[in-house]
PDB file of N, CA and C in Angstrom:
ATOM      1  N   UNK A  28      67.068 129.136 137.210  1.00 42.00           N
ATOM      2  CA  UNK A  28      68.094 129.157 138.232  1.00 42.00           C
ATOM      3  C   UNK A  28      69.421 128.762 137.621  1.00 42.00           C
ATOM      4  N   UNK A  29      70.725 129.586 137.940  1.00 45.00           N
ATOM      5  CA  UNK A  29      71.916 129.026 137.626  1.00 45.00           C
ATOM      6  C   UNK A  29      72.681 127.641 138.222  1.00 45.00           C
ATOM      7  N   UNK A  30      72.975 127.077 137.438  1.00 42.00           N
ATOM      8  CA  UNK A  30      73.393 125.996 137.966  1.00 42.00           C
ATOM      9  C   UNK A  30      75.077 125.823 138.145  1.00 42.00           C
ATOM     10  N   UNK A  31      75.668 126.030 137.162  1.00 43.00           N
ATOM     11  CA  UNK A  31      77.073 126.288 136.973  1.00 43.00           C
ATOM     12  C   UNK A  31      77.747 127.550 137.007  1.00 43.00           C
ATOM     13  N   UNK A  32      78.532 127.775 137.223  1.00 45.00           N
ATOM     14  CA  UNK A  32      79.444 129.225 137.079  1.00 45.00           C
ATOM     15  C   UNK A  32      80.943 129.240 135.867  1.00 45.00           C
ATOM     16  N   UNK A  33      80.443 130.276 135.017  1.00 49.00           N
ATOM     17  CA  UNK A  33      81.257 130.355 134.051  1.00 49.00           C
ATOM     18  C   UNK A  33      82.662 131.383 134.199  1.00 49.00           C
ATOM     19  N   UNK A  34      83.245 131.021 133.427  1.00 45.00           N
ATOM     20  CA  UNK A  34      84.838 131.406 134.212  1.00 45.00           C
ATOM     21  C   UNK A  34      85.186 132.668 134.255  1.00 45.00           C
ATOM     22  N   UNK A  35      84.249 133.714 133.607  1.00 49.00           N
ATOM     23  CA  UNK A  35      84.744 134.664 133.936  1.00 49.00           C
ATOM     24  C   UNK A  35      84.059 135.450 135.294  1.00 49.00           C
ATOM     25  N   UNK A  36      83.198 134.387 136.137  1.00 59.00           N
ATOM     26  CA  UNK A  36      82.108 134.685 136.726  1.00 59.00           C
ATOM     27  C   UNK A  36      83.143 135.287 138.384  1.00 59.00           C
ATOM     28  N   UNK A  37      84.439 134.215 138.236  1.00 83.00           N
ATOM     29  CA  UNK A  37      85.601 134.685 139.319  1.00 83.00           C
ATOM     30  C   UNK A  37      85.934 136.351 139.058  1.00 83.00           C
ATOM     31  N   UNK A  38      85.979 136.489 138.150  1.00 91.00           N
ATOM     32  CA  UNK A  38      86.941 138.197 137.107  1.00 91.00           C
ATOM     33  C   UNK A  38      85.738 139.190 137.735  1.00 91.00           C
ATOM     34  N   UNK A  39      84.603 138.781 137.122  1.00 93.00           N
ATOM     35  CA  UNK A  39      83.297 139.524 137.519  1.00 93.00           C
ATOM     36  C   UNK A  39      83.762 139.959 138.981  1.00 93.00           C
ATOM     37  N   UNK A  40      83.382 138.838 139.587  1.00 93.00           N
ATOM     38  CA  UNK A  40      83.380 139.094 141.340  1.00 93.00           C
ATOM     39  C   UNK A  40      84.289 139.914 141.864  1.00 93.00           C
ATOM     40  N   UNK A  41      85.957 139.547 141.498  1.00 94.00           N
ATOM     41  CA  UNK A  41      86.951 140.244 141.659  1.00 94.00           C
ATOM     42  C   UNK A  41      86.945 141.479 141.139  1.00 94.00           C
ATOM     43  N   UNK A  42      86.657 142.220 140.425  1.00 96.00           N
ATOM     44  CA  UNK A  42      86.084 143.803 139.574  1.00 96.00           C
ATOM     45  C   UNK A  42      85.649 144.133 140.859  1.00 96.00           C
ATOM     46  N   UNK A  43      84.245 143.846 140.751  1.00 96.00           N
ATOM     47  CA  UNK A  43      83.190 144.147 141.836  1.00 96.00           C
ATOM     48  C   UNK A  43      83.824 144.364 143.280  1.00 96.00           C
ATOM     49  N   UNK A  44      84.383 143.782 143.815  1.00 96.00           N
ATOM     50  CA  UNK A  44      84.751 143.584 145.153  1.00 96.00           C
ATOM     51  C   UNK A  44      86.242 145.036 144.969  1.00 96.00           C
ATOM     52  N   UNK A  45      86.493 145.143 144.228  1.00 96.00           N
ATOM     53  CA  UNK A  45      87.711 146.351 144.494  1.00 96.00           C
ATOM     54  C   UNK A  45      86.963 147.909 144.042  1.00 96.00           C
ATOM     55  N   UNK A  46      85.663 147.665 143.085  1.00 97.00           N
ATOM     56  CA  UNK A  46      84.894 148.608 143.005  1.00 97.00           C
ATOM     57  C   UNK A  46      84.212 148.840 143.991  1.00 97.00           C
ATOM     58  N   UNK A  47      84.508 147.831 144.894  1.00 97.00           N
ATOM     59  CA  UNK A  47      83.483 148.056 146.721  1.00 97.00           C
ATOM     60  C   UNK A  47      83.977 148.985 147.334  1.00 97.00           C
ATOM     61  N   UNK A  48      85.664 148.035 147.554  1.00 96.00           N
ATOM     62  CA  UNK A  48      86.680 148.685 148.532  1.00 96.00           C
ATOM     63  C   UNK A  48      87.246 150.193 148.457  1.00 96.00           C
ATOM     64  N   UNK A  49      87.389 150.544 147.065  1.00 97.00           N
ATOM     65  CA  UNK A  49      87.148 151.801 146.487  1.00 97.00           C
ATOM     66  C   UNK A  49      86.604 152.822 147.026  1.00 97.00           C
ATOM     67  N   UNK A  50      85.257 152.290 146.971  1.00 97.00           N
ATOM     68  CA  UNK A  50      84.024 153.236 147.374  1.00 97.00           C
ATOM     69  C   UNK A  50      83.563 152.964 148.618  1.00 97.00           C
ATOM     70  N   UNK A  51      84.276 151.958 149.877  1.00 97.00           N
ATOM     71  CA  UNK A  51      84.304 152.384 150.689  1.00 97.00           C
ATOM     72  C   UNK A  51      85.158 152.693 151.076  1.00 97.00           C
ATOM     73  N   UNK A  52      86.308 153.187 150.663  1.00 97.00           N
ATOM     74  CA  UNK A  52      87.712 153.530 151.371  1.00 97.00           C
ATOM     75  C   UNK A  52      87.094 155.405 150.912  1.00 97.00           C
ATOM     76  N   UNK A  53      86.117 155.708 149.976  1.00 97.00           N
ATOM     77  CA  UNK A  53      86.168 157.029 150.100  1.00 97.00           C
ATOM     78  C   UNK A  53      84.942 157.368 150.460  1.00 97.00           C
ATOM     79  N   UNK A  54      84.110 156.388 150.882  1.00 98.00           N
ATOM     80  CA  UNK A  54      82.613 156.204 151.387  1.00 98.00           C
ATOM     81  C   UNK A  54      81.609 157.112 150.453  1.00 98.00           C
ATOM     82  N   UNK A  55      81.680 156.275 149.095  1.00 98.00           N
ATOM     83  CA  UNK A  55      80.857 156.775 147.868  1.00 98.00           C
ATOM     84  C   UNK A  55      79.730 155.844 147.753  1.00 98.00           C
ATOM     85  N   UNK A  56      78.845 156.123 148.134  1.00 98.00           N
ATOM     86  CA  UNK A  56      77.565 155.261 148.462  1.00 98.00           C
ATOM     87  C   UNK A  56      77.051 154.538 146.451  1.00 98.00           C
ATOM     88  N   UNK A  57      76.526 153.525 146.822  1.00 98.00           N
ATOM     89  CA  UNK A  57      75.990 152.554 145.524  1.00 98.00           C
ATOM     90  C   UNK A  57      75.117 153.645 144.911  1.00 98.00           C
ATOM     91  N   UNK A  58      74.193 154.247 145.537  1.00 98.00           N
ATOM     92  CA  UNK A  58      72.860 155.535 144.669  1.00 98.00           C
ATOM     93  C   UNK A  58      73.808 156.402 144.158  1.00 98.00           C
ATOM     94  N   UNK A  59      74.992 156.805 144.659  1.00 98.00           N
ATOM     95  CA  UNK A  59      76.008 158.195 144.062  1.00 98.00           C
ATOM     96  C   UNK A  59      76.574 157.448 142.600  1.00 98.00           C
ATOM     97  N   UNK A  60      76.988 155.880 142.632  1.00 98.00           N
ATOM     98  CA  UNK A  60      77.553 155.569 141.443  1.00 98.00           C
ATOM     99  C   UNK A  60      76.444 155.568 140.357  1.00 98.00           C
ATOM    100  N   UNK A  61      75.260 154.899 140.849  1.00 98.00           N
ATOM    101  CA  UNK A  61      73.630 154.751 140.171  1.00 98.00           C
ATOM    102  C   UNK A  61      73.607 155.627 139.050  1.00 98.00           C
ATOM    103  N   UNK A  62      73.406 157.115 140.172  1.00 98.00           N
ATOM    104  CA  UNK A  62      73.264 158.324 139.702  1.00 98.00           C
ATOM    105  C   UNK A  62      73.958 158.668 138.088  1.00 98.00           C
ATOM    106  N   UNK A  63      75.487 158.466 138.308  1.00 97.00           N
ATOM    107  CA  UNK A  63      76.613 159.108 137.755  1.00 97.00           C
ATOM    108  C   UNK A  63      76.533 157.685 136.469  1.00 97.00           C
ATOM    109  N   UNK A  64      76.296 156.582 136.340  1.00 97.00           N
ATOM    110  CA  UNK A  64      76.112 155.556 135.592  1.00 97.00           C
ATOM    111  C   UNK A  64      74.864 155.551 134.650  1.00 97.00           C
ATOM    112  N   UNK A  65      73.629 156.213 135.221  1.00 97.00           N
ATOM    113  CA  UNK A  65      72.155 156.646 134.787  1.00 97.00           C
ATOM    114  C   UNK A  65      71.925 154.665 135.029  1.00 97.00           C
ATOM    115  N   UNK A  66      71.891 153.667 135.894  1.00 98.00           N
ATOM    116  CA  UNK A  66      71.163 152.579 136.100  1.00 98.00           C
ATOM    117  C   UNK A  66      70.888 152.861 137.490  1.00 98.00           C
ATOM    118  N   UNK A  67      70.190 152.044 137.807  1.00 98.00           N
ATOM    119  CA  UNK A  67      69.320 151.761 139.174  1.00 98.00           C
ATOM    120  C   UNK A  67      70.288 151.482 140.341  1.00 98.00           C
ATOM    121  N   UNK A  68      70.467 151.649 141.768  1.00 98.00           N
ATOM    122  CA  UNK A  68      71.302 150.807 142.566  1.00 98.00           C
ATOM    123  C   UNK A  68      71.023 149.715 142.749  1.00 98.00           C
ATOM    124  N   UNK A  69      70.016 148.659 142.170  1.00 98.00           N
ATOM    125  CA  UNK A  69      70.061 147.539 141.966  1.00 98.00           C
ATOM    126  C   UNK A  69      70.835 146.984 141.510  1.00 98.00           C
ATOM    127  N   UNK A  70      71.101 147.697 140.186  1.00 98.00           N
ATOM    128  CA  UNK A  70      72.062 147.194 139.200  1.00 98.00           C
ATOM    129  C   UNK A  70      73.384 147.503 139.338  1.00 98.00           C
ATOM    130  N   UNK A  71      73.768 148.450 140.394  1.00 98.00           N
ATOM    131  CA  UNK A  71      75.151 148.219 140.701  1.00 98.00           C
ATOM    132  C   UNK A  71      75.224 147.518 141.361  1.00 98.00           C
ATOM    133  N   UNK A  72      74.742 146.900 142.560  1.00 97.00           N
ATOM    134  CA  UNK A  72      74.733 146.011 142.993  1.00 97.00           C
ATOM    135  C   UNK A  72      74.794 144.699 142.665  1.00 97.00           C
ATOM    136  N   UNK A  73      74.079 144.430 141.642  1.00 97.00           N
ATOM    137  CA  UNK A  73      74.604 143.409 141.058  1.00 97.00           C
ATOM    138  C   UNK A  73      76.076 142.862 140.298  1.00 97.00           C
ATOM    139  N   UNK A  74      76.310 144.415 139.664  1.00 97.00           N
ATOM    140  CA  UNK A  74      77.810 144.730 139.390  1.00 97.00           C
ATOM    141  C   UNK A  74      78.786 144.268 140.327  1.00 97.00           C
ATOM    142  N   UNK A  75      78.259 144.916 141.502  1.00 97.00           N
ATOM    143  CA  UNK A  75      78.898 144.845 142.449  1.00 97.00           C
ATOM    144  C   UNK A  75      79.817 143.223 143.192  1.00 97.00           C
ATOM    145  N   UNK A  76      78.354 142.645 142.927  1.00 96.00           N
ATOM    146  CA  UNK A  76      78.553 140.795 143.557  1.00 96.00           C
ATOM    147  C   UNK A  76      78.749 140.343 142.447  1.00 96.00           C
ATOM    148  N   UNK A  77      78.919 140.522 141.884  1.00 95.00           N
ATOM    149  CA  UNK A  77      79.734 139.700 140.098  1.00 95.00           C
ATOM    150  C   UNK A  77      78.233 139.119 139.370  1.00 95.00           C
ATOM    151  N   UNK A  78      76.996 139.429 140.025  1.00 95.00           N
ATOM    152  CA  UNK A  78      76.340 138.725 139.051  1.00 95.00           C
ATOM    153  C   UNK A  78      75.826 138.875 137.513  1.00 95.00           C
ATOM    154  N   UNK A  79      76.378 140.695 137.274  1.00 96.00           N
ATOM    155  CA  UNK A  79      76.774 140.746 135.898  1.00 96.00           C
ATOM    156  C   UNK A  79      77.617 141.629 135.757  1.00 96.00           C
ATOM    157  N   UNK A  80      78.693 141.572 135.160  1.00 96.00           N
ATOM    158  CA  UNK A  80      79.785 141.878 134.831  1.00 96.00           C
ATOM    159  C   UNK A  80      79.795 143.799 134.835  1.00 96.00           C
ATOM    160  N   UNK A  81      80.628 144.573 134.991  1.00 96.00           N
ATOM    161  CA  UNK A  81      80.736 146.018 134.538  1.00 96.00           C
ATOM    162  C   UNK A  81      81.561 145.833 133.276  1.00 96.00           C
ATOM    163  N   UNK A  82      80.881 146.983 132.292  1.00 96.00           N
ATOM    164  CA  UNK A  82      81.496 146.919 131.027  1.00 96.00           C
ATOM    165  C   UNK A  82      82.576 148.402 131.099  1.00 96.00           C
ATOM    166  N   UNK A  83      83.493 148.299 130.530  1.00 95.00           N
ATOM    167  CA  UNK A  83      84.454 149.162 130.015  1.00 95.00           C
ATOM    168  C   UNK A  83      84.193 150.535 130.264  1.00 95.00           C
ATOM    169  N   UNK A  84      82.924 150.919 129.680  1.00 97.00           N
ATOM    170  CA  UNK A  84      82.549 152.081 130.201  1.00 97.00           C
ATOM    171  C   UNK A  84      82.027 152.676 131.354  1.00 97.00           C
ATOM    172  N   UNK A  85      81.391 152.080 131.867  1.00 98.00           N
ATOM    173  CA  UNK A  85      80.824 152.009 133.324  1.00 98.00           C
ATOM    174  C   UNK A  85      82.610 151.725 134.418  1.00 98.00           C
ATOM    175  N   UNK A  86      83.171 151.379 134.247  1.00 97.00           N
ATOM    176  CA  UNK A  86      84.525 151.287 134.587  1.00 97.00           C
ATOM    177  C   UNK A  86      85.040 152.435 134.885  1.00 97.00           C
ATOM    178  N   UNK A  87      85.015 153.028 133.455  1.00 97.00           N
ATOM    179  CA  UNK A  87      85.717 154.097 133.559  1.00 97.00           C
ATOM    180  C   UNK A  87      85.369 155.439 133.961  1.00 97.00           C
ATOM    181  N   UNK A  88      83.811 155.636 133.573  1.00 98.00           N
ATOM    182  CA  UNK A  88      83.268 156.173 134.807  1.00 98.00           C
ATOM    183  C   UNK A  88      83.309 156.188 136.365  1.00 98.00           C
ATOM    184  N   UNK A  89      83.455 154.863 136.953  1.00 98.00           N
ATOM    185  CA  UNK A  89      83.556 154.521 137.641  1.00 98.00           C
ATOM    186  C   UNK A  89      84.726 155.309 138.643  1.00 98.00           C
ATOM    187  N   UNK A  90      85.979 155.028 137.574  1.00 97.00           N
ATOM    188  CA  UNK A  90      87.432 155.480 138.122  1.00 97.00           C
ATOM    189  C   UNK A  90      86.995 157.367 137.970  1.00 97.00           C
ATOM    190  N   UNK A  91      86.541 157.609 137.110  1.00 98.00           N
ATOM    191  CA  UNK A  91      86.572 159.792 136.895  1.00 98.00           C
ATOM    192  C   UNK A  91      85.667 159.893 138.345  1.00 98.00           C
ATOM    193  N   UNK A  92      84.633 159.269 138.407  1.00 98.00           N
ATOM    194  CA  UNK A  92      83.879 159.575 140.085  1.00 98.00           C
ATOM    195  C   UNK A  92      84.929 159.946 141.410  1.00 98.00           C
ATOM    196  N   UNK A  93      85.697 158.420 141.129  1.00 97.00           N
ATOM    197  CA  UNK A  93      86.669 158.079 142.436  1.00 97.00           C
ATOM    198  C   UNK A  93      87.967 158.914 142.204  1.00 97.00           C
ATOM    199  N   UNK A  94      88.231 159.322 141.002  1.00 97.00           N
ATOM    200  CA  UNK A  94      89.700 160.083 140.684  1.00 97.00           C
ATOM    201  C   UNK A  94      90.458 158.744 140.832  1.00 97.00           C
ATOM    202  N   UNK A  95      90.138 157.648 140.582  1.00 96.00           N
ATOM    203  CA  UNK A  95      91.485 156.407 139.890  1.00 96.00           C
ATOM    204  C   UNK A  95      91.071 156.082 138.698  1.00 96.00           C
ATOM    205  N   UNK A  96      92.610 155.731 138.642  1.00 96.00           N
ATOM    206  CA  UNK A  96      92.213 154.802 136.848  1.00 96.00           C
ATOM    207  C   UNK A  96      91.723 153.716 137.341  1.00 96.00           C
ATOM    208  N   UNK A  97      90.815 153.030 136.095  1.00 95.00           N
ATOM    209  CA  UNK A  97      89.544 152.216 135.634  1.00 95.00           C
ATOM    210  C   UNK A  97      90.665 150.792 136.064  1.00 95.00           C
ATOM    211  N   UNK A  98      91.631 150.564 135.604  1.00 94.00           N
ATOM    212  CA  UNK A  98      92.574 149.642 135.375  1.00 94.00           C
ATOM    213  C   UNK A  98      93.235 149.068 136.834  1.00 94.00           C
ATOM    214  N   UNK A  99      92.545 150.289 137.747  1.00 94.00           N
ATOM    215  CA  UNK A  99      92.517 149.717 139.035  1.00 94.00           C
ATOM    216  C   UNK A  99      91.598 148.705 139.490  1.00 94.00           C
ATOM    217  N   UNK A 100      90.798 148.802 138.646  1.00 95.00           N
ATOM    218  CA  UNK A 100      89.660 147.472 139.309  1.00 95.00           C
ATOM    219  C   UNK A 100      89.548 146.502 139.020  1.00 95.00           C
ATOM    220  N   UNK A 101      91.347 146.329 137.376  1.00 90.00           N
ATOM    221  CA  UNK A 101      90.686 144.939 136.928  1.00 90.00           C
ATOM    222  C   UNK A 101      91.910 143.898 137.591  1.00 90.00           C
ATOM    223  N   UNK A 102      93.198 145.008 137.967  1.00 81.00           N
ATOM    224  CA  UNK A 102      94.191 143.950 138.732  1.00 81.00           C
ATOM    225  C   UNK A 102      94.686 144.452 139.984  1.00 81.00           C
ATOM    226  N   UNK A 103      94.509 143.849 141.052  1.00 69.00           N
ATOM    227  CA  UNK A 103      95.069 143.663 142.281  1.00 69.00           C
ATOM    228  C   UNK A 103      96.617 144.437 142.259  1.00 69.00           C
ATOM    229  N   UNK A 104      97.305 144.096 141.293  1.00 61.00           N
ATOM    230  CA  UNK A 104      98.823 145.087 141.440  1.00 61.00           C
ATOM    231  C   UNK A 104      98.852 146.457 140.859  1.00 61.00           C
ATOM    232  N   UNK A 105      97.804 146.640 140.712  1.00 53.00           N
ATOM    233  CA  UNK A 105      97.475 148.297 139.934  1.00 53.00           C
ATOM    234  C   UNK A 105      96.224 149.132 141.004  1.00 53.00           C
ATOM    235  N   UNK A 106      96.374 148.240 142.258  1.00 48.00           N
ATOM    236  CA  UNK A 106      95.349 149.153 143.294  1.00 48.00           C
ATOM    237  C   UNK A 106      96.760 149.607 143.666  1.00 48.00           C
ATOM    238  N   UNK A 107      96.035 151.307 144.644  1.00 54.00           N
ATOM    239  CA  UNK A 107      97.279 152.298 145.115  1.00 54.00           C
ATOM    240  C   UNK A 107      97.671 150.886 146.541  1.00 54.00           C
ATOM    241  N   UNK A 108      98.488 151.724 147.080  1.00 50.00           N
ATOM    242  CA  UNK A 108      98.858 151.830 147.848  1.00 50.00           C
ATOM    243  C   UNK A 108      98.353 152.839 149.384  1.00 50.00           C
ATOM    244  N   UNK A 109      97.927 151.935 150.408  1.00 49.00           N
ATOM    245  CA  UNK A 109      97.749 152.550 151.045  1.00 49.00           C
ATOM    246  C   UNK A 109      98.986 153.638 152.396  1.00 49.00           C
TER     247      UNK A 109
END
């Protein structure tokens, strides 16, 4: 069991949570990213709640699915505009 939370465990979460809003602002279901990633929707899910991180590539996949850049998910002033 985890006991502590390590600092990038905030960054994680924050990724995750705009890779949510993303995909529900264009209602791209967790199995469609699965799919397009080749892991399980478990494991985006976990992506998802920060409990392990998305790497660089999975990112950027991420953004060619949604048609945004990747660089949208890692800062808050680089999401569009609604």
């Amino acid at each position: 069991m985890r006991t502590s939370a390590s600092p990038s465990d905030g960054t994680a979460t924050d990724v995750g949570r705009r890779v949510l809003e993303e995909m529900d602002r264009q209602c791209i279901r967790q199995t469609t990213v699965a799919v397009r990633l080749g892991i399980s929707q478990q494991a985006v899910s976990r992506r998802i709640r920060g409990v392990v991180p998305f790497n660089v590539s999975e990112l950027e996949e991420i953004g060619r699915l949604l048609g945004v850049p990747a660089a949208q998910f890692l800062s808050p002033s680089l999401s569009p505009v609604a």
